[in-house]
Amino acid sequence: MIISIAEKTGSLVTAYFPTVIVTDLDKLSIRTEATESILRQLKLGNRCNISVPALGDKMYMGELSHIAPYAHETGVLTGGGTYVTEVIATVNNHGNTLRPGYQANVKVDIGQQKNALLVPIDVIAQDENGTEYVMVWTGSQAYRQEIITGKEVEDYVQVVVGLSEKQRVIRNVNQFSFTEDTVLYEAS
């Protein structure tokens, strides 16, 4: 299918600019980015659920076809960026309803696990050695509990080791001061 024609009949053309763009709309690629924390869970061939706001509730199935071998920092000019890696999902476009340039939301299926313990991503902190931990509330005080995390699911992270379902965790870890293994809450 011809997507665009840049020049008119009789125009002067050069080798540096395309004059006609032709594409096969039956199979499209969607470029997106994955953060470092979720990258370890992605594998080529993972199934993807793809939604396109311009097309309403219609869902498309695709699969991860490329994971870039490098990362780059986002927000370089504003500071405080995160590192992301480009990934490409390939989708079969039966009926040619998708078009190049549409905004798409890609959710990658990284598998299922029964009885997984999930906590909000913002309750997890990391110390200077890279050890992940949460603050556990006992009812009268809080303490630091080291954990090992697993898969990320949207705004949640699986805790594999170090936390039980009955324990209560606290958000805003920066509001605590440490005294050996015990942490006292500082009300603000």
Short mmCIF file of N, CA and C in Angstrom, two decimals:
data_model
loop_
_atom_site.label_atom_id
_atom_site.label_comp_id
_atom_site.label_asym_id
_atom_site.label_seq_id
_atom_site.Cartn_x
_atom_site.Cartn_y
_atom_site.Cartn_z
N MET A 1 0.84 -1.17 0.00
CA MET A 1 0.00 0.00 0.00
C MET A 1 0.89 1.24 0.00
N ILE A 2 0.53 2.24 -0.75
CA ILE A 2 1.26 3.51 -0.78
C ILE A 2 0.78 4.36 0.40
N ILE A 3 1.73 4.75 1.26
CA ILE A 3 1.41 5.54 2.44
C ILE A 3 1.47 7.03 2.14
N SER A 4 2.49 7.45 1.39
CA SER A 4 2.57 8.87 1.04
C SER A 4 3.37 9.06 -0.25
N ILE A 5 3.04 10.12 -0.92
CA ILE A 5 3.78 10.55 -2.11
C ILE A 5 4.24 11.97 -1.83
N ALA A 6 5.55 12.15 -1.76
CA ALA A 6 6.11 13.44 -1.35
C ALA A 6 6.25 14.42 -2.50
N GLU A 7 6.39 13.95 -3.70
CA GLU A 7 6.65 14.83 -4.84
C GLU A 7 5.50 14.79 -5.84
N LYS A 8 5.42 15.83 -6.59
CA LYS A 8 4.41 15.92 -7.65
C LYS A 8 5.09 15.64 -9.00
N THR A 9 4.31 15.33 -9.99
CA THR A 9 4.83 15.06 -11.33
C THR A 9 5.68 16.25 -11.80
N GLY A 10 6.87 15.96 -12.28
CA GLY A 10 7.76 16.99 -12.81
C GLY A 10 8.68 17.58 -11.75
N SER A 11 8.55 17.18 -10.48
CA SER A 11 9.41 17.72 -9.43
C SER A 11 10.81 17.15 -9.53
N LEU A 12 11.77 17.92 -9.06
CA LEU A 12 13.16 17.48 -9.00
C LEU A 12 13.32 16.65 -7.72
N VAL A 13 13.87 15.45 -7.85
CA VAL A 13 14.05 14.58 -6.69
C VAL A 13 15.53 14.31 -6.47
N THR A 14 15.87 13.97 -5.21
CA THR A 14 17.25 13.62 -4.87
C THR A 14 17.24 12.27 -4.16
N ALA A 15 18.42 11.73 -4.02
CA ALA A 15 18.56 10.43 -3.36
C ALA A 15 18.42 10.54 -1.84
N TYR A 16 18.40 11.74 -1.29
CA TYR A 16 18.39 11.92 0.16
C TYR A 16 17.00 11.95 0.78
N PHE A 17 15.96 12.14 -0.02
CA PHE A 17 14.60 12.23 0.51
C PHE A 17 13.70 11.24 -0.23
N PRO A 18 12.87 10.51 0.53
CA PRO A 18 11.98 9.56 -0.15
C PRO A 18 10.91 10.29 -0.95
N THR A 19 10.58 9.74 -2.08
CA THR A 19 9.53 10.35 -2.89
C THR A 19 8.20 9.61 -2.70
N VAL A 20 8.28 8.30 -2.49
CA VAL A 20 7.08 7.50 -2.25
C VAL A 20 7.38 6.53 -1.11
N ILE A 21 6.44 6.40 -0.18
CA ILE A 21 6.60 5.42 0.90
C ILE A 21 5.57 4.33 0.69
N VAL A 22 6.08 3.09 0.56
CA VAL A 22 5.23 1.92 0.34
C VAL A 22 5.44 0.97 1.51
N THR A 23 4.35 0.41 2.03
CA THR A 23 4.47 -0.51 3.16
C THR A 23 3.46 -1.63 3.04
N ASP A 24 3.76 -2.71 3.73
CA ASP A 24 2.84 -3.84 3.83
C ASP A 24 2.12 -3.70 5.17
N LEU A 25 0.85 -3.39 5.17
CA LEU A 25 0.10 -3.16 6.40
C LEU A 25 -0.37 -4.45 7.08
N ASP A 26 -0.12 -5.61 6.46
CA ASP A 26 -0.56 -6.86 7.06
C ASP A 26 0.20 -7.21 8.34
N LYS A 27 1.44 -6.75 8.45
CA LYS A 27 2.25 -7.03 9.64
C LYS A 27 2.97 -5.74 10.00
N LEU A 28 2.65 -5.19 11.17
CA LEU A 28 3.25 -3.92 11.60
C LEU A 28 4.11 -4.12 12.84
N SER A 29 5.05 -3.21 13.03
CA SER A 29 5.90 -3.21 14.20
C SER A 29 5.57 -2.01 15.06
N ILE A 30 5.55 -2.23 16.37
CA ILE A 30 5.29 -1.16 17.33
C ILE A 30 6.53 -1.00 18.19
N ARG A 31 7.10 0.20 18.15
CA ARG A 31 8.29 0.48 18.95
C ARG A 31 7.84 1.06 20.28
N THR A 32 8.41 0.53 21.36
CA THR A 32 8.14 1.05 22.69
C THR A 32 9.40 0.89 23.53
N GLU A 33 9.34 1.27 24.78
CA GLU A 33 10.51 1.19 25.64
C GLU A 33 10.18 0.45 26.92
N ALA A 34 11.14 -0.28 27.44
CA ALA A 34 11.00 -1.01 28.69
C ALA A 34 12.07 -0.52 29.65
N THR A 35 11.69 -0.33 30.92
CA THR A 35 12.66 0.10 31.92
C THR A 35 13.58 -1.07 32.28
N GLU A 36 14.71 -0.74 32.88
CA GLU A 36 15.68 -1.77 33.26
C GLU A 36 15.08 -2.78 34.22
N SER A 37 14.19 -2.32 35.11
CA SER A 37 13.65 -3.23 36.12
C SER A 37 12.77 -4.31 35.52
N ILE A 38 12.13 -4.04 34.40
CA ILE A 38 11.25 -5.04 33.79
C ILE A 38 11.95 -5.79 32.66
N LEU A 39 13.05 -5.28 32.19
CA LEU A 39 13.73 -5.86 31.03
C LEU A 39 14.12 -7.31 31.23
N ARG A 40 14.54 -7.66 32.43
CA ARG A 40 15.00 -9.04 32.69
C ARG A 40 13.87 -10.06 32.54
N GLN A 41 12.62 -9.59 32.55
CA GLN A 41 11.47 -10.49 32.42
C GLN A 41 11.03 -10.69 30.97
N LEU A 42 11.57 -9.88 30.07
CA LEU A 42 11.14 -9.94 28.68
C LEU A 42 12.00 -10.92 27.88
N LYS A 43 11.33 -11.64 27.00
CA LYS A 43 12.02 -12.58 26.12
C LYS A 43 11.41 -12.47 24.73
N LEU A 44 12.24 -12.68 23.72
CA LEU A 44 11.73 -12.69 22.36
C LEU A 44 10.63 -13.75 22.25
N GLY A 45 9.56 -13.40 21.60
CA GLY A 45 8.44 -14.31 21.44
C GLY A 45 7.35 -14.15 22.50
N ASN A 46 7.61 -13.35 23.58
CA ASN A 46 6.55 -13.09 24.56
C ASN A 46 5.32 -12.56 23.84
N ARG A 47 4.14 -13.05 24.22
CA ARG A 47 2.91 -12.55 23.63
C ARG A 47 2.60 -11.16 24.18
N CYS A 48 1.94 -10.35 23.35
CA CYS A 48 1.58 -8.99 23.73
C CYS A 48 0.11 -8.74 23.44
N ASN A 49 -0.53 -8.00 24.33
CA ASN A 49 -1.88 -7.49 24.08
C ASN A 49 -1.72 -6.03 23.73
N ILE A 50 -2.26 -5.63 22.60
CA ILE A 50 -2.05 -4.28 22.09
C ILE A 50 -3.40 -3.60 21.92
N SER A 51 -3.52 -2.41 22.50
CA SER A 51 -4.73 -1.62 22.31
C SER A 51 -4.33 -0.30 21.66
N VAL A 52 -5.24 0.24 20.88
CA VAL A 52 -5.00 1.49 20.16
C VAL A 52 -6.17 2.42 20.49
N PRO A 53 -5.93 3.50 21.26
CA PRO A 53 -7.02 4.39 21.66
C PRO A 53 -7.87 4.88 20.49
N ALA A 54 -7.27 5.11 19.35
CA ALA A 54 -8.02 5.62 18.19
C ALA A 54 -9.04 4.61 17.67
N LEU A 55 -8.87 3.33 18.02
CA LEU A 55 -9.76 2.29 17.50
C LEU A 55 -10.70 1.73 18.57
N GLY A 56 -10.82 2.40 19.71
CA GLY A 56 -11.75 1.96 20.75
C GLY A 56 -11.27 0.75 21.51
N ASP A 57 -12.18 -0.18 21.78
CA ASP A 57 -11.90 -1.34 22.63
C ASP A 57 -11.27 -2.52 21.91
N LYS A 58 -11.01 -2.41 20.64
CA LYS A 58 -10.45 -3.53 19.88
C LYS A 58 -9.05 -3.86 20.38
N MET A 59 -8.79 -5.15 20.62
CA MET A 59 -7.48 -5.62 21.07
C MET A 59 -6.80 -6.38 19.94
N TYR A 60 -5.50 -6.25 19.86
CA TYR A 60 -4.68 -6.95 18.87
C TYR A 60 -3.69 -7.82 19.61
N MET A 61 -3.35 -8.94 19.03
CA MET A 61 -2.35 -9.84 19.59
C MET A 61 -1.06 -9.69 18.79
N GLY A 62 0.03 -9.67 19.50
CA GLY A 62 1.33 -9.58 18.85
C GLY A 62 2.36 -10.34 19.66
N GLU A 63 3.63 -10.17 19.30
CA GLU A 63 4.70 -10.80 20.07
C GLU A 63 5.95 -9.93 20.00
N LEU A 64 6.79 -10.05 21.03
CA LEU A 64 8.06 -9.31 21.04
C LEU A 64 8.97 -9.90 19.98
N SER A 65 9.40 -9.05 19.07
CA SER A 65 10.25 -9.52 17.97
C SER A 65 11.67 -8.96 18.05
N HIS A 66 11.88 -7.96 18.90
CA HIS A 66 13.23 -7.37 19.01
C HIS A 66 13.40 -6.72 20.38
N ILE A 67 14.55 -6.94 20.99
CA ILE A 67 14.94 -6.25 22.22
C ILE A 67 16.32 -5.68 21.94
N ALA A 68 16.42 -4.36 21.99
CA ALA A 68 17.69 -3.70 21.65
C ALA A 68 18.80 -4.15 22.60
N PRO A 69 20.03 -4.24 22.11
CA PRO A 69 21.15 -4.69 22.95
C PRO A 69 21.78 -3.56 23.78
N TYR A 70 21.10 -2.44 23.90
CA TYR A 70 21.64 -1.29 24.63
C TYR A 70 20.50 -0.55 25.32
N ALA A 71 20.85 0.29 26.27
CA ALA A 71 19.86 1.14 26.97
C ALA A 71 20.27 2.59 26.75
N HIS A 72 19.30 3.49 26.93
CA HIS A 72 19.60 4.92 26.88
C HIS A 72 18.82 5.62 27.98
N GLU A 73 19.33 6.76 28.39
CA GLU A 73 18.72 7.50 29.47
C GLU A 73 17.63 8.43 28.93
N THR A 74 16.50 8.45 29.62
CA THR A 74 15.44 9.39 29.28
C THR A 74 15.58 10.61 30.18
N GLY A 75 15.07 11.73 29.76
CA GLY A 75 15.11 12.93 30.59
C GLY A 75 16.51 13.46 30.81
N VAL A 76 17.41 13.29 29.85
CA VAL A 76 18.80 13.73 29.99
C VAL A 76 18.86 15.24 30.22
N LEU A 77 18.07 16.01 29.50
CA LEU A 77 18.11 17.47 29.62
C LEU A 77 17.48 17.97 30.91
N THR A 78 16.51 17.25 31.43
CA THR A 78 15.84 17.68 32.66
C THR A 78 16.46 17.06 33.89
N GLY A 79 17.33 16.08 33.74
CA GLY A 79 17.96 15.41 34.87
C GLY A 79 17.02 14.38 35.48
N GLY A 80 17.58 13.44 36.22
CA GLY A 80 16.77 12.45 36.90
C GLY A 80 16.10 11.45 35.99
N GLY A 81 16.68 11.19 34.84
CA GLY A 81 16.08 10.26 33.90
C GLY A 81 16.26 8.82 34.34
N THR A 82 15.54 7.93 33.68
CA THR A 82 15.70 6.50 33.92
C THR A 82 16.26 5.88 32.65
N TYR A 83 16.79 4.68 32.79
CA TYR A 83 17.34 3.99 31.64
C TYR A 83 16.30 3.05 31.05
N VAL A 84 16.15 3.10 29.75
CA VAL A 84 15.17 2.28 29.04
C VAL A 84 15.84 1.60 27.84
N THR A 85 15.22 0.52 27.41
CA THR A 85 15.68 -0.21 26.24
C THR A 85 14.53 -0.30 25.25
N GLU A 86 14.83 -0.06 23.98
CA GLU A 86 13.79 -0.15 22.96
C GLU A 86 13.42 -1.60 22.72
N VAL A 87 12.12 -1.87 22.66
CA VAL A 87 11.61 -3.19 22.30
C VAL A 87 10.61 -3.00 21.16
N ILE A 88 10.49 -4.03 20.34
CA ILE A 88 9.57 -3.97 19.21
C ILE A 88 8.61 -5.15 19.30
N ALA A 89 7.33 -4.83 19.22
CA ALA A 89 6.29 -5.85 19.16
C ALA A 89 5.76 -5.90 17.73
N THR A 90 5.64 -7.09 17.19
CA THR A 90 5.10 -7.27 15.84
C THR A 90 3.66 -7.74 15.97
N VAL A 91 2.77 -7.14 15.19
CA VAL A 91 1.35 -7.46 15.27
C VAL A 91 0.81 -7.77 13.88
N ASN A 92 0.00 -8.81 13.80
CA ASN A 92 -0.70 -9.12 12.54
C ASN A 92 -1.88 -8.18 12.44
N ASN A 93 -1.98 -7.49 11.34
CA ASN A 93 -2.98 -6.44 11.14
C ASN A 93 -4.03 -6.92 10.14
N HIS A 94 -4.72 -8.01 10.49
CA HIS A 94 -5.75 -8.54 9.60
C HIS A 94 -6.85 -7.50 9.45
N GLY A 95 -7.23 -7.22 8.24
CA GLY A 95 -8.25 -6.22 7.98
C GLY A 95 -7.67 -4.82 7.81
N ASN A 96 -6.37 -4.68 8.02
CA ASN A 96 -5.67 -3.41 7.85
C ASN A 96 -6.33 -2.24 8.58
N THR A 97 -6.77 -2.47 9.83
CA THR A 97 -7.38 -1.39 10.61
C THR A 97 -6.33 -0.52 11.30
N LEU A 98 -5.16 -1.09 11.58
CA LEU A 98 -4.06 -0.31 12.17
C LEU A 98 -3.37 0.50 11.09
N ARG A 99 -2.86 1.65 11.46
CA ARG A 99 -2.13 2.50 10.53
C ARG A 99 -0.82 2.95 11.18
N PRO A 100 0.23 3.13 10.40
CA PRO A 100 1.48 3.66 10.94
C PRO A 100 1.23 5.02 11.59
N GLY A 101 1.84 5.23 12.76
CA GLY A 101 1.73 6.50 13.46
C GLY A 101 0.70 6.52 14.57
N TYR A 102 -0.17 5.50 14.65
CA TYR A 102 -1.15 5.45 15.73
C TYR A 102 -0.44 5.25 17.06
N GLN A 103 -0.98 5.83 18.11
CA GLN A 103 -0.49 5.58 19.46
C GLN A 103 -0.99 4.20 19.88
N ALA A 104 -0.15 3.40 20.51
CA ALA A 104 -0.54 2.06 20.93
C ALA A 104 -0.07 1.80 22.36
N ASN A 105 -0.85 1.01 23.08
CA ASN A 105 -0.48 0.56 24.43
C ASN A 105 -0.15 -0.92 24.33
N VAL A 106 1.04 -1.29 24.80
CA VAL A 106 1.50 -2.67 24.70
C VAL A 106 1.66 -3.26 26.09
N LYS A 107 0.97 -4.37 26.34
CA LYS A 107 1.13 -5.12 27.60
C LYS A 107 1.70 -6.47 27.24
N VAL A 108 2.85 -6.78 27.83
CA VAL A 108 3.56 -8.02 27.52
C VAL A 108 3.19 -9.09 28.54
N ASP A 109 2.85 -10.27 28.06
CA ASP A 109 2.54 -11.40 28.92
C ASP A 109 3.85 -12.04 29.36
N ILE A 110 4.16 -11.93 30.64
CA ILE A 110 5.41 -12.50 31.16
C ILE A 110 5.16 -13.77 31.96
N GLY A 111 3.95 -14.31 31.82
CA GLY A 111 3.61 -15.56 32.49
C GLY A 111 2.73 -15.33 33.71
N GLN A 112 2.26 -16.41 34.28
CA GLN A 112 1.39 -16.35 35.44
C GLN A 112 2.01 -17.14 36.58
N GLN A 113 1.70 -16.69 37.78
CA GLN A 113 2.16 -17.41 38.95
C GLN A 113 1.07 -17.35 40.00
N LYS A 114 0.66 -18.49 40.50
CA LYS A 114 -0.39 -18.53 41.51
C LYS A 114 0.20 -18.17 42.87
N ASN A 115 -0.64 -17.56 43.70
CA ASN A 115 -0.29 -17.21 45.07
C ASN A 115 0.92 -16.29 45.16
N ALA A 116 1.08 -15.40 44.20
CA ALA A 116 2.19 -14.45 44.24
C ALA A 116 1.86 -13.32 45.20
N LEU A 117 2.84 -12.86 45.95
CA LEU A 117 2.68 -11.73 46.86
C LEU A 117 3.13 -10.48 46.12
N LEU A 118 2.19 -9.56 45.87
CA LEU A 118 2.48 -8.33 45.15
C LEU A 118 2.37 -7.15 46.09
N VAL A 119 3.30 -6.19 45.97
CA VAL A 119 3.25 -4.95 46.73
C VAL A 119 3.38 -3.78 45.75
N PRO A 120 2.83 -2.62 46.12
CA PRO A 120 3.00 -1.46 45.24
C PRO A 120 4.49 -1.15 45.06
N ILE A 121 4.85 -0.76 43.87
CA ILE A 121 6.26 -0.53 43.55
C ILE A 121 6.86 0.58 44.42
N ASP A 122 6.04 1.54 44.86
CA ASP A 122 6.58 2.66 45.61
C ASP A 122 6.85 2.35 47.09
N VAL A 123 6.58 1.13 47.57
CA VAL A 123 6.93 0.78 48.94
C VAL A 123 8.32 0.16 49.02
N ILE A 124 8.92 -0.12 47.88
CA ILE A 124 10.24 -0.76 47.84
C ILE A 124 11.32 0.29 47.73
N ALA A 125 12.32 0.16 48.58
CA ALA A 125 13.48 1.06 48.55
C ALA A 125 14.72 0.22 48.29
N GLN A 126 15.82 0.91 47.99
CA GLN A 126 17.08 0.23 47.72
C GLN A 126 18.20 1.01 48.40
N ASP A 127 19.06 0.29 49.13
CA ASP A 127 20.16 0.98 49.80
C ASP A 127 21.35 1.16 48.86
N GLU A 128 22.43 1.75 49.39
CA GLU A 128 23.59 2.07 48.55
C GLU A 128 24.28 0.83 47.99
N ASN A 129 24.04 -0.35 48.57
CA ASN A 129 24.62 -1.60 48.07
C ASN A 129 23.72 -2.31 47.06
N GLY A 130 22.54 -1.73 46.80
CA GLY A 130 21.61 -2.33 45.85
C GLY A 130 20.65 -3.32 46.49
N THR A 131 20.69 -3.45 47.82
CA THR A 131 19.79 -4.36 48.51
C THR A 131 18.40 -3.74 48.60
N GLU A 132 17.40 -4.49 48.16
CA GLU A 132 16.03 -3.99 48.21
C GLU A 132 15.42 -4.29 49.57
N TYR A 133 14.57 -3.37 50.05
CA TYR A 133 13.91 -3.57 51.34
C TYR A 133 12.59 -2.82 51.36
N VAL A 134 11.76 -3.19 52.34
CA VAL A 134 10.52 -2.48 52.63
C VAL A 134 10.53 -2.12 54.11
N MET A 135 9.67 -1.19 54.49
CA MET A 135 9.48 -0.84 55.90
C MET A 135 8.23 -1.57 56.36
N VAL A 136 8.37 -2.41 57.39
CA VAL A 136 7.25 -3.19 57.93
C VAL A 136 6.76 -2.52 59.20
N TRP A 137 5.45 -2.33 59.31
CA TRP A 137 4.82 -1.66 60.45
C TRP A 137 4.25 -2.71 61.39
N THR A 138 4.63 -2.63 62.69
CA THR A 138 4.16 -3.59 63.69
C THR A 138 2.95 -3.09 64.45
N GLY A 139 2.58 -1.85 64.27
CA GLY A 139 1.48 -1.25 65.02
C GLY A 139 1.97 -0.14 65.91
N SER A 140 3.22 -0.26 66.38
CA SER A 140 3.80 0.78 67.22
C SER A 140 5.15 1.28 66.69
N GLN A 141 5.77 0.49 65.86
CA GLN A 141 7.03 0.91 65.25
C GLN A 141 7.23 0.20 63.92
N ALA A 142 8.23 0.66 63.20
CA ALA A 142 8.54 0.08 61.90
C ALA A 142 9.98 -0.41 61.89
N TYR A 143 10.22 -1.40 61.05
CA TYR A 143 11.59 -1.87 60.89
C TYR A 143 11.85 -2.19 59.43
N ARG A 144 13.12 -2.19 59.09
CA ARG A 144 13.56 -2.48 57.72
C ARG A 144 13.58 -3.98 57.52
N GLN A 145 12.96 -4.44 56.42
CA GLN A 145 12.93 -5.86 56.08
C GLN A 145 13.50 -6.04 54.68
N GLU A 146 14.65 -6.71 54.57
CA GLU A 146 15.23 -6.96 53.27
C GLU A 146 14.37 -7.97 52.51
N ILE A 147 14.24 -7.76 51.20
CA ILE A 147 13.42 -8.62 50.36
C ILE A 147 14.14 -8.96 49.07
N ILE A 148 13.65 -9.98 48.40
CA ILE A 148 14.08 -10.30 47.05
C ILE A 148 12.84 -10.21 46.18
N THR A 149 12.95 -9.44 45.11
CA THR A 149 11.79 -9.21 44.25
C THR A 149 11.83 -10.11 43.02
N GLY A 150 10.66 -10.26 42.42
CA GLY A 150 10.53 -11.06 41.21
C GLY A 150 9.98 -10.22 40.07
N LYS A 151 8.85 -10.64 39.55
CA LYS A 151 8.27 -10.00 38.38
C LYS A 151 7.57 -8.68 38.72
N GLU A 152 7.55 -7.79 37.75
CA GLU A 152 6.81 -6.53 37.84
C GLU A 152 5.54 -6.66 37.04
N VAL A 153 4.44 -6.19 37.62
CA VAL A 153 3.16 -6.19 36.93
C VAL A 153 2.57 -4.80 37.10
N GLU A 154 2.65 -4.00 36.06
CA GLU A 154 2.19 -2.61 36.07
C GLU A 154 2.81 -1.87 37.25
N ASP A 155 2.02 -1.45 38.25
CA ASP A 155 2.55 -0.67 39.38
C ASP A 155 2.87 -1.53 40.59
N TYR A 156 2.98 -2.84 40.41
CA TYR A 156 3.23 -3.77 41.51
C TYR A 156 4.46 -4.62 41.23
N VAL A 157 5.08 -5.10 42.31
CA VAL A 157 6.26 -5.96 42.21
C VAL A 157 6.03 -7.19 43.07
N GLN A 158 6.42 -8.33 42.55
CA GLN A 158 6.31 -9.58 43.30
C GLN A 158 7.44 -9.64 44.33
N VAL A 159 7.10 -10.00 45.57
CA VAL A 159 8.11 -10.25 46.60
C VAL A 159 8.27 -11.75 46.72
N VAL A 160 9.46 -12.26 46.39
CA VAL A 160 9.72 -13.70 46.37
C VAL A 160 10.17 -14.18 47.74
N VAL A 161 11.02 -13.39 48.41
CA VAL A 161 11.57 -13.77 49.72
C VAL A 161 11.58 -12.54 50.61
N GLY A 162 11.24 -12.73 51.90
CA GLY A 162 11.43 -11.68 52.89
C GLY A 162 10.18 -11.03 53.42
N LEU A 163 9.00 -11.38 52.91
CA LEU A 163 7.78 -10.73 53.35
C LEU A 163 6.65 -11.74 53.31
N SER A 164 5.76 -11.66 54.31
CA SER A 164 4.60 -12.55 54.31
C SER A 164 3.33 -11.75 54.07
N GLU A 165 2.28 -12.45 53.75
CA GLU A 165 1.01 -11.82 53.41
C GLU A 165 0.43 -11.02 54.58
N LYS A 166 0.71 -11.42 55.81
CA LYS A 166 0.14 -10.77 57.00
C LYS A 166 0.88 -9.49 57.41
N GLN A 167 2.09 -9.29 56.91
CA GLN A 167 2.86 -8.11 57.29
C GLN A 167 2.34 -6.87 56.58
N ARG A 168 2.40 -5.73 57.29
CA ARG A 168 1.94 -4.46 56.74
C ARG A 168 3.16 -3.63 56.37
N VAL A 169 3.18 -3.13 55.15
CA VAL A 169 4.31 -2.30 54.70
C VAL A 169 3.87 -0.84 54.63
N ILE A 170 4.86 0.03 54.68
CA ILE A 170 4.60 1.47 54.73
C ILE A 170 5.20 2.14 53.51
N ARG A 171 4.45 3.11 52.99
CA ARG A 171 4.94 3.91 51.87
C ARG A 171 5.78 5.06 52.40
N ASN A 172 6.42 5.79 51.49
CA ASN A 172 7.23 6.97 51.83
C ASN A 172 8.38 6.62 52.78
N VAL A 173 9.22 5.73 52.35
CA VAL A 173 10.35 5.26 53.16
C VAL A 173 11.27 6.41 53.58
N ASN A 174 11.32 7.50 52.82
CA ASN A 174 12.20 8.62 53.14
C ASN A 174 11.80 9.36 54.41
N GLN A 175 10.65 9.05 54.99
CA GLN A 175 10.22 9.70 56.22
C GLN A 175 10.69 8.96 57.47
N PHE A 176 11.66 8.07 57.32
CA PHE A 176 12.14 7.30 58.46
C PHE A 176 13.59 7.61 58.76
N SER A 177 13.96 7.46 60.05
CA SER A 177 15.36 7.58 60.43
C SER A 177 15.79 6.24 61.04
N PHE A 178 17.00 5.83 60.76
CA PHE A 178 17.48 4.52 61.19
C PHE A 178 18.22 4.62 62.52
N THR A 179 17.97 3.65 63.41
CA THR A 179 18.76 3.44 64.62
C THR A 179 19.00 1.95 64.69
N GLU A 180 20.15 1.51 64.24
CA GLU A 180 20.51 0.09 64.10
C GLU A 180 19.45 -0.63 63.27
N ASP A 181 18.80 -1.67 63.81
CA ASP A 181 17.80 -2.42 63.05
C ASP A 181 16.39 -1.87 63.20
N THR A 182 16.21 -0.95 64.13
CA THR A 182 14.87 -0.40 64.38
C THR A 182 14.74 0.95 63.72
N VAL A 183 13.56 1.26 63.26
CA VAL A 183 13.31 2.51 62.58
C VAL A 183 12.12 3.17 63.27
N LEU A 184 12.26 4.43 63.57
CA LEU A 184 11.17 5.17 64.18
C LEU A 184 10.52 6.04 63.14
N TYR A 185 9.21 6.12 63.15
CA TYR A 185 8.47 6.93 62.20
C TYR A 185 8.55 8.39 62.58
N GLU A 186 8.83 9.24 61.62
CA GLU A 186 8.88 10.67 61.85
C GLU A 186 7.66 11.29 61.19
N ALA A 187 6.72 11.71 61.98
CA ALA A 187 5.51 12.33 61.43
C ALA A 187 5.86 13.67 60.82
N SER A 188 5.23 13.97 59.69
CA SER A 188 5.51 15.26 59.05
C SER A 188 4.27 16.11 59.03
#
